[in-house]
XYZ file of C-alpha atoms in Angstrom:
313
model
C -76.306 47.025 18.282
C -72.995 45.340 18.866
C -71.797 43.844 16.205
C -68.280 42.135 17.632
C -69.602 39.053 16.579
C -68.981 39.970 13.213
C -65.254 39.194 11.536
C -63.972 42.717 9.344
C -60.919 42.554 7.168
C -58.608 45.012 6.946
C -56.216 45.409 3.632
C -54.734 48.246 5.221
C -54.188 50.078 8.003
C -56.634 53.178 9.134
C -56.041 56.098 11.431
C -56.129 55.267 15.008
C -59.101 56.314 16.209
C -61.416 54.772 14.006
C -59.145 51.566 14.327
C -60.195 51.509 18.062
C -63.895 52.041 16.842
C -63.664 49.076 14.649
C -62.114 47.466 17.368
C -64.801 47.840 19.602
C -67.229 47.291 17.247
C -66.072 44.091 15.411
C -63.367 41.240 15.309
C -60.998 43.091 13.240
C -58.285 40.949 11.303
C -55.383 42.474 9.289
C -54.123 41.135 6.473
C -51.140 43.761 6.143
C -49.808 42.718 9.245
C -49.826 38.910 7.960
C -46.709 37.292 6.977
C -48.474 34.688 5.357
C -51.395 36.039 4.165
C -52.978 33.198 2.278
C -52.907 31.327 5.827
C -55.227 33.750 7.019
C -57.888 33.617 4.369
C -57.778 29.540 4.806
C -58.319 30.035 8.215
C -60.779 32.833 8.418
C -62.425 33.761 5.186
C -65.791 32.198 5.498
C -66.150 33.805 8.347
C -65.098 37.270 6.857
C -68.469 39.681 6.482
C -66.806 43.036 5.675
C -63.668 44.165 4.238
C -62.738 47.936 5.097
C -59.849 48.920 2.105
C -58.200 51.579 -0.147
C -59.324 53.328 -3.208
C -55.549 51.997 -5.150
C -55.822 48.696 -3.261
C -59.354 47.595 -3.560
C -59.740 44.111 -3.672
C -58.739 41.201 -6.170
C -61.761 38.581 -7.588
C -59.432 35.942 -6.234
C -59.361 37.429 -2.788
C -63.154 37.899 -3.107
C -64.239 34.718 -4.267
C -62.496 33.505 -0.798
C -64.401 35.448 1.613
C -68.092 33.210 0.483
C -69.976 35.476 3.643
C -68.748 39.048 2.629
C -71.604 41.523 2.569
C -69.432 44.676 1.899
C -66.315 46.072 0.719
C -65.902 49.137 2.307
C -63.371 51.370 0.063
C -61.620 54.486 2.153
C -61.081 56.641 -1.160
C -63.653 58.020 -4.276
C -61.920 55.326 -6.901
C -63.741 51.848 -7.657
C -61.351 50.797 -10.143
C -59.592 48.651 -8.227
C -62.755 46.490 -7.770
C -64.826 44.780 -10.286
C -68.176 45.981 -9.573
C -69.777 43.404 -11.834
C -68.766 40.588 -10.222
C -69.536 42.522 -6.566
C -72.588 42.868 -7.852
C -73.141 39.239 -8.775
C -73.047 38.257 -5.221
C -74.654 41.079 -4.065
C -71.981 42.641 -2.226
C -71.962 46.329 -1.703
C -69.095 48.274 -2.696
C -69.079 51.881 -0.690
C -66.703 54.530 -1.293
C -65.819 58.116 0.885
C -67.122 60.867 -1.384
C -66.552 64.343 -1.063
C -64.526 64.740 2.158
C -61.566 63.987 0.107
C -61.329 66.965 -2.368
C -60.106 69.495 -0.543
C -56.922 67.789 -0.254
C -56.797 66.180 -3.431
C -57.189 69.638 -4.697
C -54.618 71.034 -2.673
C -51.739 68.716 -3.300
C -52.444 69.304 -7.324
C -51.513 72.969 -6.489
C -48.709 72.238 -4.074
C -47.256 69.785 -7.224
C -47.994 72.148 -9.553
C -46.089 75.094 -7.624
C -43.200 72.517 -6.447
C -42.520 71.289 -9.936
C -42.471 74.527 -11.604
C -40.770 76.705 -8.963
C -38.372 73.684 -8.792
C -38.524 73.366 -4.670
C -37.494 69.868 -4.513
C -34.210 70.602 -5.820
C -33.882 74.034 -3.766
C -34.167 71.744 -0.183
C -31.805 69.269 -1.921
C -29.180 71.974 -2.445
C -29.445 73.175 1.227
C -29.743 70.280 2.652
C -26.611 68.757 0.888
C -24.781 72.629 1.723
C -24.333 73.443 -2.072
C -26.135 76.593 -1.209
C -23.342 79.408 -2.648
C -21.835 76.777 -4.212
C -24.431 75.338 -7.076
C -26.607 77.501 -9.155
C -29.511 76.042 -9.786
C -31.720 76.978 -12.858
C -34.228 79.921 -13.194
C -37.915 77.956 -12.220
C -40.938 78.651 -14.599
C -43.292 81.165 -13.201
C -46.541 79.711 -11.661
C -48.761 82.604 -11.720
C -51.012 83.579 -14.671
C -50.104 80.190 -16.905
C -52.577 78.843 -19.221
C -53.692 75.377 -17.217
C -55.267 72.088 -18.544
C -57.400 69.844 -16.442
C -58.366 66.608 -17.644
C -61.154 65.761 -15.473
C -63.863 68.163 -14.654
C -65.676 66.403 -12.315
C -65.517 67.562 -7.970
C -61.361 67.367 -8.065
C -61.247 69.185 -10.795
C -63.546 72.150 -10.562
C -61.855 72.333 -6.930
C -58.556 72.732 -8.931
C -60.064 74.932 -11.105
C -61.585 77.400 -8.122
C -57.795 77.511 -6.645
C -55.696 78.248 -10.072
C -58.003 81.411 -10.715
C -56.510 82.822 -7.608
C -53.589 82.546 -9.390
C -54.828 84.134 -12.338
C -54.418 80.848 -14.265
C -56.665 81.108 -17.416
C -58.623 76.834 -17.256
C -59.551 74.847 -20.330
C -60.435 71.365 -19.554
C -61.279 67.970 -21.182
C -63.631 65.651 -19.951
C -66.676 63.229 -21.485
C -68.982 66.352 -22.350
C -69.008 69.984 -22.356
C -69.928 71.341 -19.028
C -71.200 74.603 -20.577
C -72.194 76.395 -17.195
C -68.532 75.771 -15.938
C -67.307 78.941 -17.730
C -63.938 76.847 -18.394
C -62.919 76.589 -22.336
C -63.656 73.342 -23.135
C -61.440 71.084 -25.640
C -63.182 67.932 -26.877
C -59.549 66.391 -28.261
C -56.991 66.291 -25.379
C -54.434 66.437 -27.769
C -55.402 69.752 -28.811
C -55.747 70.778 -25.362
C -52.028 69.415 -24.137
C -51.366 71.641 -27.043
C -52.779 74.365 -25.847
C -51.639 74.895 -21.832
C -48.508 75.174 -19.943
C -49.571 72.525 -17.255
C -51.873 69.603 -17.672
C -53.562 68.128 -14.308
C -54.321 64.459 -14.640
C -57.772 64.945 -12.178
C -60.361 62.366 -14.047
C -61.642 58.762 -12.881
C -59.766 55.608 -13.134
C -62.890 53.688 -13.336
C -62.503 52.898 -17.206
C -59.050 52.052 -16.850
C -57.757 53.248 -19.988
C -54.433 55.348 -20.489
C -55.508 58.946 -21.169
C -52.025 60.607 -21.582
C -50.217 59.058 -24.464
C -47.167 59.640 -25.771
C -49.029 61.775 -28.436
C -50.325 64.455 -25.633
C -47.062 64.120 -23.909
C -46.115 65.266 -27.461
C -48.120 68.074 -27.551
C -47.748 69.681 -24.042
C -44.288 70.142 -25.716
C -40.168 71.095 -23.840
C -42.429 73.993 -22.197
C -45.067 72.068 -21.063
C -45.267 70.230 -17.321
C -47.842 66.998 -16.111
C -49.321 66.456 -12.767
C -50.961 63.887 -11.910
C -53.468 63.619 -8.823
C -55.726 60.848 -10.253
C -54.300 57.009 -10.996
C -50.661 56.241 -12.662
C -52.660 53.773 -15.040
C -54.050 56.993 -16.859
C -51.052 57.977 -18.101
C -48.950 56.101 -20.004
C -45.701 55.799 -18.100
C -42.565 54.596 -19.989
C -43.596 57.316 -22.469
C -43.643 59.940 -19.929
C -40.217 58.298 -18.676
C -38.514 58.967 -21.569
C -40.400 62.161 -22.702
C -38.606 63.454 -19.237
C -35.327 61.652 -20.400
C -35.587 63.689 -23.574
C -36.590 66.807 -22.210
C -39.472 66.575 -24.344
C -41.487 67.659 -21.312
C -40.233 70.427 -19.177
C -41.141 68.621 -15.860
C -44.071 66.521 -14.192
C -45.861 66.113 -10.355
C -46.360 62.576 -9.819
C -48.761 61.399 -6.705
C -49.499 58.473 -8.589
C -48.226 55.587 -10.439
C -48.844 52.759 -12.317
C -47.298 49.675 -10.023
C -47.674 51.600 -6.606
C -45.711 51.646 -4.221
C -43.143 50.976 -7.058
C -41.945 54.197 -9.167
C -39.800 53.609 -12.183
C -36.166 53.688 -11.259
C -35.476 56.519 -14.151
C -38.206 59.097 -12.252
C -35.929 59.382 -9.363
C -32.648 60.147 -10.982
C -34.939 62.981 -12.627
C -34.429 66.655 -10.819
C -37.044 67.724 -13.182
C -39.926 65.024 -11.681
C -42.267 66.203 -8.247
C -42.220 62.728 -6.576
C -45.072 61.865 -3.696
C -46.316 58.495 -2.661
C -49.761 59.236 -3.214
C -50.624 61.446 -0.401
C -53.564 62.610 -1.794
C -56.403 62.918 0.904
C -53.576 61.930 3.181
C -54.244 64.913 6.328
C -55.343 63.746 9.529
C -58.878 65.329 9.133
C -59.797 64.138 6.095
C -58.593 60.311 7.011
C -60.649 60.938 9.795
C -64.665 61.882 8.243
C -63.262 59.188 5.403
C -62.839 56.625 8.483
C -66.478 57.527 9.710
C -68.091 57.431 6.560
C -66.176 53.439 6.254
C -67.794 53.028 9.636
C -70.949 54.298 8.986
C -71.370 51.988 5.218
C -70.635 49.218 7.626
C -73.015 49.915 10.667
C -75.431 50.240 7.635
C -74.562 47.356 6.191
C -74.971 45.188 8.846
C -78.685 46.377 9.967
C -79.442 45.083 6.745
C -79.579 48.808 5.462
C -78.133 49.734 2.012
C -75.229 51.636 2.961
C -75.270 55.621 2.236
C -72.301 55.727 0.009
C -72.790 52.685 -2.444
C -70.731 53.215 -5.498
């Protein structure tokens, strides 16, 4: 069926070949590209019947509630916290997500943070970049092998972190909603205890609740030896206590993919040689943008068949 009849916001952009598939497909309209925004939705939202967007970016009840003929929001990402499903739900719009494709990477850049913060590699390229190499000693790094490892989180990201730190002889624990018994991880019901307990704690649950899971009291416990990484949400950690817990040296170091007001990091973080900064490349390869891209096309097509679409949330 061709559906170019049918008007498709984008929030965002996507890779370019399933840009030229939505293209082809439907009457695309981009509100990143829009220097005034707000004149677009006047002009087009009741004709708007899909909106293709990002897990972090979702979409606003204000924006919503302008778009009266939207059938779908079609998120590129595993997170729904950025939309209220509720009130989705209360004009029966479907809210899709990508899961699964994305792990691997998610997975993946947890251990590259985890290896870049401890080994200290930012600052190593800094140095020989800036020809201080001979020069500048730089610090001994913590040893990444065989650490004691924390993952807050056991749900697909996490167990995929899990499966790569045993090949680093890492010894797991992990803190989550229940006990996952058959997981064979130590399990620690209080994440206090647990911070108190590792060397390096991965931030790998769901945003969906929305509420701040690293305090300042687990920064507390992870301790001056203890590191954070984060591959989840910045809203799950409580940031100006992190902030200053690196300030204080009260933490020996944290991998940030995430934060709280993206794509705005606090101004401290980057004076910090002791903070992994990335701006939340998570499932950001070509492949995996790609199967997420045709799994947003597909919970469209669906969509508009009058199907339910295969990856509601």
């Amino acid at each position: 069926m061709n559906h170019n009849t049918i008007d498709v916001l984008l929030t965002q952009p996507v890779p370019e070949a399933i840009d030229a598939q939505l293209v082809a497909a439907y009457q695309v309209h981009r509100l990143y590209q829009q220097a005034n925004p707000q004149q677009l939705l006047d002009q087009l939202g009741p004709r708007i019947r899909g909106v293709v967007t990002g897990g972090a970016k979702g979409l606003s009840n204000a924006l919503m509630d302008q778009l009266p003929a939207l059938e779908i929001i079609a998120i590129s990402g595993i997170g729904t916290d950025a939309v209220d499903l509720r009130h989705a739900a209360s004009r029966n719009i479907h809210v899709t997500t990508t899961p699964g494709v994305l792990t691997a990477d998610v997975a993946d850049l947890a251990l590259g943070l985890i290896i870049s913060t401890l080994r200290r590699l930012g600052e190593g390229e800094r140095l020989v970049r800036d020809g201080l190499w001979g020069t500048v000693n730089l610090p001994l790094a913590r040893k990444v092998s065989g650490i004691d490892l924390g993952i807050v989180g056991l749900g697909q990201v996490g167990k995929a972190i899990a499966r790569r730190a045993a090949a680093f002889d890492m010894r797991i624990a992990y803190h989550g909603r229940r006990e996952q018994a058959d997981s064979g991880y130590r399990y620690a019901a209080d994440l206090v205890e647990l911070a108190r307990s590792v060397d390096v704690l991965v931030v790998a649950a769901s945003a969906d609740s929305g509420q701040v899971l690293v305090t300042a009291d687990v920064l507390e416990a992870l301790g001056p030896q203890g590191y954070l990484i984060n591959v989840a949400r910045g809203k799950l950690v409580d940031e100006p206590a992190l902030v200053e817990a690196l300030r204080e040296g009260r933490i020996a170091g944290a991998g940030l993919d995430v934060f709280v007001d993206e794509p705005h990091v606090p101004a401290a973080l980057l004076d910090l040689n002791q903070a992994s900064l990335q701006p939340h490349r998570g499932s950001a390869t070509l492949q995996t943008r790609l199967e997420m891209g045709q799994m947003v096309l597909d919970n469209l097509a669906a969509c508009f068949r009058g199907e339910i679409p295969p990856n509601c949330a």
